[in-house]
Short mmCIF file of C-alpha atoms in Angstrom, two decimals:
data_model
loop_
_atom_site.label_atom_id
_atom_site.label_comp_id
_atom_site.label_asym_id
_atom_site.label_seq_id
_atom_site.Cartn_x
_atom_site.Cartn_y
_atom_site.Cartn_z
CA UNK A 240 -44.48 -17.16 0.69
CA UNK A 241 -44.37 -15.64 4.15
CA UNK A 242 -44.41 -11.85 4.27
CA UNK A 243 -42.53 -9.90 6.94
CA UNK A 244 -42.01 -6.23 7.70
CA UNK A 245 -39.39 -6.54 10.43
CA UNK A 246 -36.15 -4.61 10.79
CA UNK A 247 -33.85 -5.88 8.07
CA UNK A 248 -30.28 -4.65 7.76
CA UNK A 249 -30.06 -1.46 5.76
CA UNK A 250 -27.16 -2.81 3.68
CA UNK A 251 -29.26 -5.37 1.90
CA UNK A 252 -27.94 -4.81 -1.59
CA UNK A 253 -25.93 -7.74 -2.92
CA UNK A 254 -22.95 -7.15 -5.18
CA UNK A 255 -23.45 -8.43 -8.69
CA UNK A 256 -20.11 -7.59 -10.22
CA UNK A 257 -17.43 -10.12 -11.08
CA UNK A 258 -15.58 -11.94 -8.30
CA UNK A 259 -11.93 -11.50 -8.88
CA UNK A 260 -12.56 -8.87 -11.51
CA UNK A 261 -9.04 -7.84 -10.61
CA UNK A 262 -7.77 -10.81 -12.55
CA UNK A 263 -9.95 -10.53 -15.59
CA UNK A 264 -8.86 -9.37 -19.01
CA UNK A 265 -9.18 -5.67 -19.58
CA UNK A 266 -8.40 -3.07 -22.20
CA UNK A 267 -5.33 -1.09 -21.22
CA UNK A 268 -6.22 2.55 -20.67
CA UNK A 269 -4.07 5.65 -20.49
CA UNK A 270 -1.37 5.78 -17.85
CA UNK A 271 -2.66 6.74 -14.39
CA UNK A 272 0.41 8.94 -14.02
CA UNK A 273 -0.48 10.81 -17.17
CA UNK A 274 -4.06 11.22 -15.91
CA UNK A 275 -3.12 12.45 -12.43
CA UNK A 276 -4.66 15.84 -13.10
CA UNK A 277 -8.06 14.21 -13.58
CA UNK A 278 -7.88 12.42 -10.22
CA UNK A 279 -8.44 13.62 -6.70
CA UNK A 280 -5.40 11.68 -5.46
CA UNK A 281 -1.91 11.33 -6.89
CA UNK A 282 -1.65 7.87 -8.48
CA UNK A 283 1.39 6.70 -10.45
CA UNK A 284 2.45 3.64 -12.39
CA UNK A 285 4.72 2.76 -9.50
CA UNK A 286 1.75 2.91 -7.10
CA UNK A 287 -0.15 0.49 -9.32
CA UNK A 288 2.79 -1.92 -9.41
CA UNK A 289 3.05 -1.82 -5.61
CA UNK A 290 -0.67 -2.58 -5.35
CA UNK A 291 -0.33 -5.46 -7.82
CA UNK A 292 2.46 -6.97 -5.75
CA UNK A 293 0.64 -6.45 -2.45
CA UNK A 294 -2.71 -7.96 -3.48
CA UNK A 295 -0.90 -10.92 -5.05
CA UNK A 296 1.11 -11.51 -1.90
CA UNK A 297 -1.86 -11.14 0.44
CA UNK A 298 -4.71 -12.68 -1.56
CA UNK A 299 -3.17 -14.49 -4.52
CA UNK A 300 -4.96 -12.27 -7.04
CA UNK A 301 -3.06 -11.51 -10.24
CA UNK A 302 -4.05 -8.03 -11.41
CA UNK A 303 -3.46 -7.67 -15.12
CA UNK A 304 -1.86 -4.46 -16.45
CA UNK A 305 -5.16 -3.16 -17.84
CA UNK A 306 -6.69 -2.62 -14.40
CA UNK A 307 -5.05 0.67 -13.35
CA UNK A 308 -8.26 2.69 -13.46
CA UNK A 309 -10.33 -0.04 -11.82
CA UNK A 310 -7.86 -0.04 -8.93
CA UNK A 311 -8.10 3.75 -8.59
CA UNK A 312 -11.90 3.68 -8.50
CA UNK A 313 -11.98 0.84 -5.97
CA UNK A 314 -9.44 2.32 -3.55
CA UNK A 315 -10.13 6.07 -3.78
CA UNK A 316 -12.88 5.76 -1.18
CA UNK A 317 -10.40 4.29 1.30
CA UNK A 318 -8.09 7.27 0.79
CA UNK A 319 -11.00 9.61 1.56
CA UNK A 320 -11.90 7.64 4.68
CA UNK A 321 -8.32 7.57 5.93
CA UNK A 322 -7.63 11.16 4.79
CA UNK A 323 -4.37 10.41 3.04
CA UNK A 324 -3.28 12.60 0.11
CA UNK A 325 -1.84 10.02 -2.27
CA UNK A 326 -1.84 6.36 -3.18
CA UNK A 327 1.80 6.11 -2.13
CA UNK A 328 0.82 7.24 1.37
CA UNK A 329 -2.10 4.81 1.44
CA UNK A 330 0.06 1.85 0.39
CA UNK A 331 2.56 2.80 3.08
CA UNK A 332 -0.28 2.74 5.61
CA UNK A 333 -1.39 -0.73 4.58
CA UNK A 334 2.15 -2.10 4.46
CA UNK A 335 2.92 -0.79 7.94
CA UNK A 336 0.70 -3.54 9.31
CA UNK A 337 -2.64 -1.83 9.86
CA UNK A 338 -4.68 -5.05 9.89
CA UNK A 339 -8.07 -3.34 9.73
CA UNK A 340 -7.00 -1.38 6.67
CA UNK A 341 -5.44 -4.45 5.07
CA UNK A 342 -8.85 -6.09 5.36
CA UNK A 343 -10.51 -3.08 3.73
CA UNK A 344 -7.85 -3.09 0.99
CA UNK A 345 -8.56 -6.75 0.16
CA UNK A 346 -12.32 -6.21 0.33
CA UNK A 347 -12.08 -3.32 -2.13
CA UNK A 348 -10.19 -5.35 -4.72
CA UNK A 349 -12.25 -8.56 -4.53
CA UNK A 350 -15.77 -8.42 -5.91
CA UNK A 351 -18.35 -11.12 -6.13
CA UNK A 352 -20.09 -12.52 -9.17
CA UNK A 353 -22.32 -15.21 -7.78
CA UNK A 354 -25.85 -16.55 -8.04
CA UNK A 355 -28.12 -19.10 -6.48
CA UNK A 356 -27.62 -22.52 -8.11
CA UNK A 357 -24.95 -21.20 -10.43
CA UNK A 358 -23.62 -24.01 -12.65
CA UNK A 359 -26.70 -26.06 -11.77
CA UNK A 360 -25.36 -29.45 -12.86
CA UNK A 361 -23.20 -29.55 -9.73
CA UNK A 362 -26.06 -29.70 -7.24
CA UNK A 363 -27.82 -32.97 -8.20
CA UNK A 364 -24.37 -34.52 -8.57
CA UNK A 365 -23.54 -33.41 -5.02
CA UNK A 366 -26.84 -34.87 -3.74
CA UNK A 367 -26.09 -38.25 -5.33
CA UNK A 368 -22.54 -38.16 -3.99
CA UNK A 369 -23.70 -37.49 -0.43
CA UNK A 370 -26.40 -40.14 -0.73
CA UNK A 371 -23.74 -42.75 -1.52
CA UNK A 372 -21.67 -41.72 1.49
CA UNK A 373 -24.33 -41.31 4.17
CA UNK A 374 -24.69 -45.06 4.71
CA UNK A 375 -21.00 -45.18 5.73
CA UNK A 376 -20.86 -42.12 7.99
CA UNK A 377 -23.41 -40.46 10.23
CA UNK A 378 -22.20 -36.95 9.51
CA UNK A 379 -20.98 -35.47 6.23
CA UNK A 380 -19.28 -32.14 5.58
CA UNK A 381 -19.17 -29.74 2.61
CA UNK A 382 -16.96 -26.66 2.31
CA UNK A 383 -17.81 -23.64 0.17
CA UNK A 384 -14.33 -22.13 0.10
CA UNK A 385 -15.21 -18.92 -1.78
CA UNK A 386 -18.66 -18.27 -0.39
CA UNK A 387 -18.89 -14.61 -1.39
CA UNK A 388 -22.25 -13.15 -0.31
CA UNK A 389 -23.76 -16.54 0.47
CA UNK A 390 -25.64 -17.67 -2.64
CA UNK A 391 -23.49 -20.77 -3.11
CA UNK A 392 -23.59 -22.12 0.47
CA UNK A 393 -27.31 -21.43 0.75
CA UNK A 394 -27.79 -23.31 -2.54
CA UNK A 395 -25.86 -26.20 -0.99
CA UNK A 396 -28.08 -26.03 2.08
CA UNK A 397 -31.24 -26.06 -0.04
CA UNK A 398 -29.90 -29.05 -1.96
CA UNK A 399 -29.29 -31.14 1.14
CA UNK A 400 -32.62 -30.16 2.74
CA UNK A 401 -34.47 -31.16 -0.41
CA UNK A 402 -32.51 -34.39 -0.81
CA UNK A 403 -32.78 -35.57 2.79
CA UNK A 404 -36.28 -34.12 3.31
CA UNK A 405 -35.38 -32.35 6.53
CA UNK A 406 -34.02 -29.11 7.94
CA UNK A 407 -31.83 -31.37 10.09
CA UNK A 408 -29.83 -33.16 7.38
CA UNK A 409 -26.73 -35.24 8.18
CA UNK A 410 -24.53 -32.63 6.48
CA UNK A 411 -22.47 -29.77 7.92
CA UNK A 412 -21.86 -26.84 5.58
CA UNK A 413 -18.88 -24.58 6.10
CA UNK A 414 -18.58 -21.37 4.11
CA UNK A 415 -15.55 -19.10 3.96
CA UNK A 416 -14.32 -16.11 2.02
CA UNK A 417 -11.51 -13.57 2.23
CA UNK A 418 -13.95 -10.64 1.85
CA UNK A 419 -15.42 -9.71 5.24
CA UNK A 420 -18.03 -7.36 3.75
CA UNK A 421 -19.32 -10.17 1.53
CA UNK A 422 -19.47 -12.49 4.54
CA UNK A 423 -21.50 -9.90 6.47
CA UNK A 424 -24.05 -9.94 3.63
CA UNK A 425 -24.00 -13.72 3.61
CA UNK A 426 -24.70 -13.95 7.34
CA UNK A 427 -27.63 -11.52 7.00
CA UNK A 428 -29.08 -13.59 4.18
CA UNK A 429 -30.94 -10.62 2.65
CA UNK A 430 -31.06 -10.38 -1.15
CA UNK A 431 -32.68 -8.26 -3.81
CA UNK A 432 -35.76 -10.10 -5.08
CA UNK A 433 -34.34 -10.12 -8.61
CA UNK A 434 -31.57 -12.44 -7.36
CA UNK A 435 -34.14 -15.21 -6.87
CA UNK A 436 -36.44 -14.45 -9.80
CA UNK A 437 -35.55 -17.75 -11.53
CA UNK A 438 -36.13 -19.87 -8.44
CA UNK A 439 -39.19 -22.12 -8.39
CA UNK A 440 -42.24 -21.03 -6.34
CA UNK A 441 -41.91 -24.13 -4.16
CA UNK A 442 -38.33 -23.28 -3.25
CA UNK A 443 -39.26 -19.68 -2.57
CA UNK A 444 -42.03 -20.72 -0.22
CA UNK A 445 -39.87 -23.24 1.59
CA UNK A 446 -36.67 -21.27 2.00
CA UNK A 447 -37.36 -17.50 1.85
CA UNK A 448 -39.35 -14.70 3.46
CA UNK A 449 -40.53 -11.82 1.30
CA UNK A 450 -40.17 -8.26 2.58
CA UNK A 451 -42.96 -5.71 2.85
CA UNK A 452 -43.00 -1.98 3.41
CA UNK A 453 -39.49 -0.57 3.46
CA UNK A 454 -38.19 -4.09 2.79
CA UNK A 455 -40.26 -4.53 -0.35
CA UNK A 456 -38.14 -5.81 -3.20
CA UNK A 457 -36.00 -7.96 -0.91
CA UNK A 458 -36.14 -11.52 0.33
CA UNK A 459 -34.53 -13.10 3.36
CA UNK A 460 -33.28 -16.63 3.88
CA UNK A 461 -35.38 -18.40 6.50
CA UNK A 462 -33.64 -18.92 9.86
CA UNK A 463 -33.91 -22.69 9.66
CA UNK A 464 -31.85 -22.64 6.46
CA UNK A 465 -29.36 -20.10 7.82
CA UNK A 466 -28.65 -22.36 10.78
CA UNK A 467 -27.24 -25.02 8.46
CA UNK A 468 -24.34 -22.83 7.30
CA UNK A 469 -21.32 -21.74 9.35
CA UNK A 470 -19.59 -18.66 7.92
CA UNK A 471 -15.97 -17.78 8.70
CA UNK A 472 -13.32 -15.56 7.14
CA UNK A 473 -10.53 -17.57 5.54
CA UNK A 474 -7.77 -16.56 3.17
CA UNK A 475 -6.75 -19.50 0.99
CA UNK A 476 -3.18 -18.19 1.10
CA UNK A 477 -2.95 -18.21 4.90
CA UNK A 478 -0.40 -20.65 6.32
CA UNK A 479 -3.01 -22.19 8.61
CA UNK A 480 -6.65 -22.86 7.84
CA UNK A 481 -8.91 -22.90 10.93
CA UNK A 482 -10.68 -26.09 9.86
CA UNK A 483 -10.90 -29.32 11.82
CA UNK A 484 -12.99 -31.25 9.31
CA UNK A 485 -12.09 -33.43 6.38
CA UNK A 486 -14.67 -32.76 3.73
CA UNK A 487 -16.77 -34.94 1.50
CA UNK A 488 -16.92 -32.13 -1.04
CA UNK A 489 -15.12 -28.83 -1.54
CA UNK A 490 -16.58 -26.13 -3.77
CA UNK A 491 -13.94 -23.73 -5.10
CA UNK A 492 -15.54 -22.30 -8.22
CA UNK A 493 -14.47 -19.40 -10.41
CA UNK A 494 -11.71 -18.30 -8.07
CA UNK A 495 -8.65 -20.20 -9.27
CA UNK A 496 -8.76 -18.41 -12.62
CA UNK A 497 -7.62 -15.26 -10.82
CA UNK A 498 -4.55 -17.00 -9.35
CA UNK A 499 -1.38 -17.66 -11.28
CA UNK A 500 -0.47 -21.30 -11.94
CA UNK A 501 1.95 -21.51 -9.03
CA UNK A 502 -0.63 -20.23 -6.56
CA UNK A 503 -3.28 -22.54 -8.02
CA UNK A 504 -1.03 -25.53 -7.47
CA UNK A 505 -0.25 -24.51 -3.89
CA UNK A 506 -3.95 -24.20 -3.02
CA UNK A 507 -4.88 -27.45 -4.78
CA UNK A 508 -2.10 -29.27 -2.94
CA UNK A 509 -3.57 -28.13 0.37
CA UNK A 510 -7.08 -29.20 -0.66
CA UNK A 511 -6.03 -32.82 -1.11
CA UNK A 512 -5.56 -33.78 2.55
CA UNK A 513 -8.66 -31.77 3.45
CA UNK A 514 -10.80 -34.18 1.43
CA UNK A 515 -12.08 -37.56 2.52
CA UNK A 516 -10.74 -40.42 0.37
CA UNK A 517 -13.97 -40.38 -1.66
CA UNK A 518 -14.22 -36.59 -1.64
CA UNK A 519 -14.87 -34.39 -4.66
CA UNK A 520 -13.63 -30.95 -5.68
CA UNK A 521 -16.11 -28.83 -7.65
CA UNK A 522 -14.49 -26.21 -9.91
CA UNK A 523 -15.78 -23.40 -12.10
CA UNK A 524 -16.73 -23.82 -15.74
CA UNK A 525 -13.69 -21.92 -17.01
CA UNK A 526 -11.16 -23.63 -14.74
CA UNK A 527 -8.94 -26.60 -15.50
CA UNK A 528 -6.06 -28.03 -13.54
CA UNK A 529 -3.75 -29.51 -16.16
CA UNK A 530 -0.77 -28.39 -14.10
CA UNK A 531 -1.94 -30.51 -11.14
CA UNK A 532 -2.61 -33.94 -12.63
CA UNK A 533 -0.48 -35.41 -9.85
CA UNK A 534 -3.04 -34.03 -7.37
CA UNK A 535 -6.48 -34.28 -9.01
CA UNK A 536 -8.08 -36.20 -11.84
CA UNK A 537 -11.14 -35.11 -13.76
CA UNK A 538 -14.11 -37.36 -12.99
CA UNK A 539 -17.01 -35.32 -14.40
CA UNK A 540 -17.87 -31.93 -15.84
CA UNK A 541 -15.68 -29.58 -13.76
CA UNK A 542 -15.59 -32.16 -10.94
CA UNK A 543 -12.33 -33.62 -9.67
CA UNK A 544 -11.27 -36.39 -7.32
CA UNK A 545 -7.94 -36.49 -5.50
CA UNK A 546 -5.12 -38.67 -6.78
CA UNK A 547 -3.48 -40.81 -4.12
CA UNK A 548 -5.36 -39.72 -1.03
CA UNK A 549 -7.03 -43.14 -0.75
CA UNK A 550 -3.55 -44.70 -0.55
CA UNK A 551 -2.55 -42.31 2.23
CA UNK A 552 -5.82 -41.61 3.99
CA UNK A 553 -4.18 -40.86 7.33
CA UNK A 554 -2.02 -37.94 6.19
CA UNK A 555 -2.51 -34.79 8.23
CA UNK A 556 -3.98 -31.65 6.79
CA UNK A 557 -1.68 -28.64 6.70
#
């Protein structure tokens, strides 16, 4: 593998905690109001309920009632940065329309459990799917709709390079996420070496540079692979998605489980016209869409195809 000592971004550490941890099950702790004396900032049950409502409205995340202390620990740094004395004051600040702080608020409450080639059965299936389609269209498109810090879209890029035998494959890869800090890490493409410890030597040699000196212990995605992925911020709850493409595959894995059923259905409904008639939706291992059988049908292990889009292939995307 190539060795380089160049100036790599200082913030090379990649988050390894759970994406959407806000929605996961948790043991209910003591009331934040009762524990106020142990905290630097005043934080009440009412503050927590306001935060729950706000993050659900803005990002679709359903915080369960056991996450009071997680919320405090995630947001306390923002109160220090903004020099506000209480959570009530901080929530007021965010709700007044401070867009930069709203972005920081969302970033703080969305974390990113991801890995290269996570749920590995999806990648050879994607390669076969694209191979069937390439004879019909010159250019194909794949969307990683919850790209986090980049491991998934770079895995998609490696898959298509390997399958088509070229760093100029007939596939465009779009990658989006609501978390701007995760997207910054994704664009840099710098990862702790332990993140790729299970990758084969041939893949490492082909797709990564290994750091030396102050960058020892890190690897960087090669520029020719980075060029295959376009990263953009996108909130799946936004009224408009800045996408012109219809996709041959959409990856939305291990995100829907943190939405309530109504929000899941709304997002799935908007995915349908974004897919080509033969397109596939790749979901996470713990996700199922029984409430949306009018939209998608299961056609493989956590792989879905749209119902009805082939009969109405000219419908416009929202």
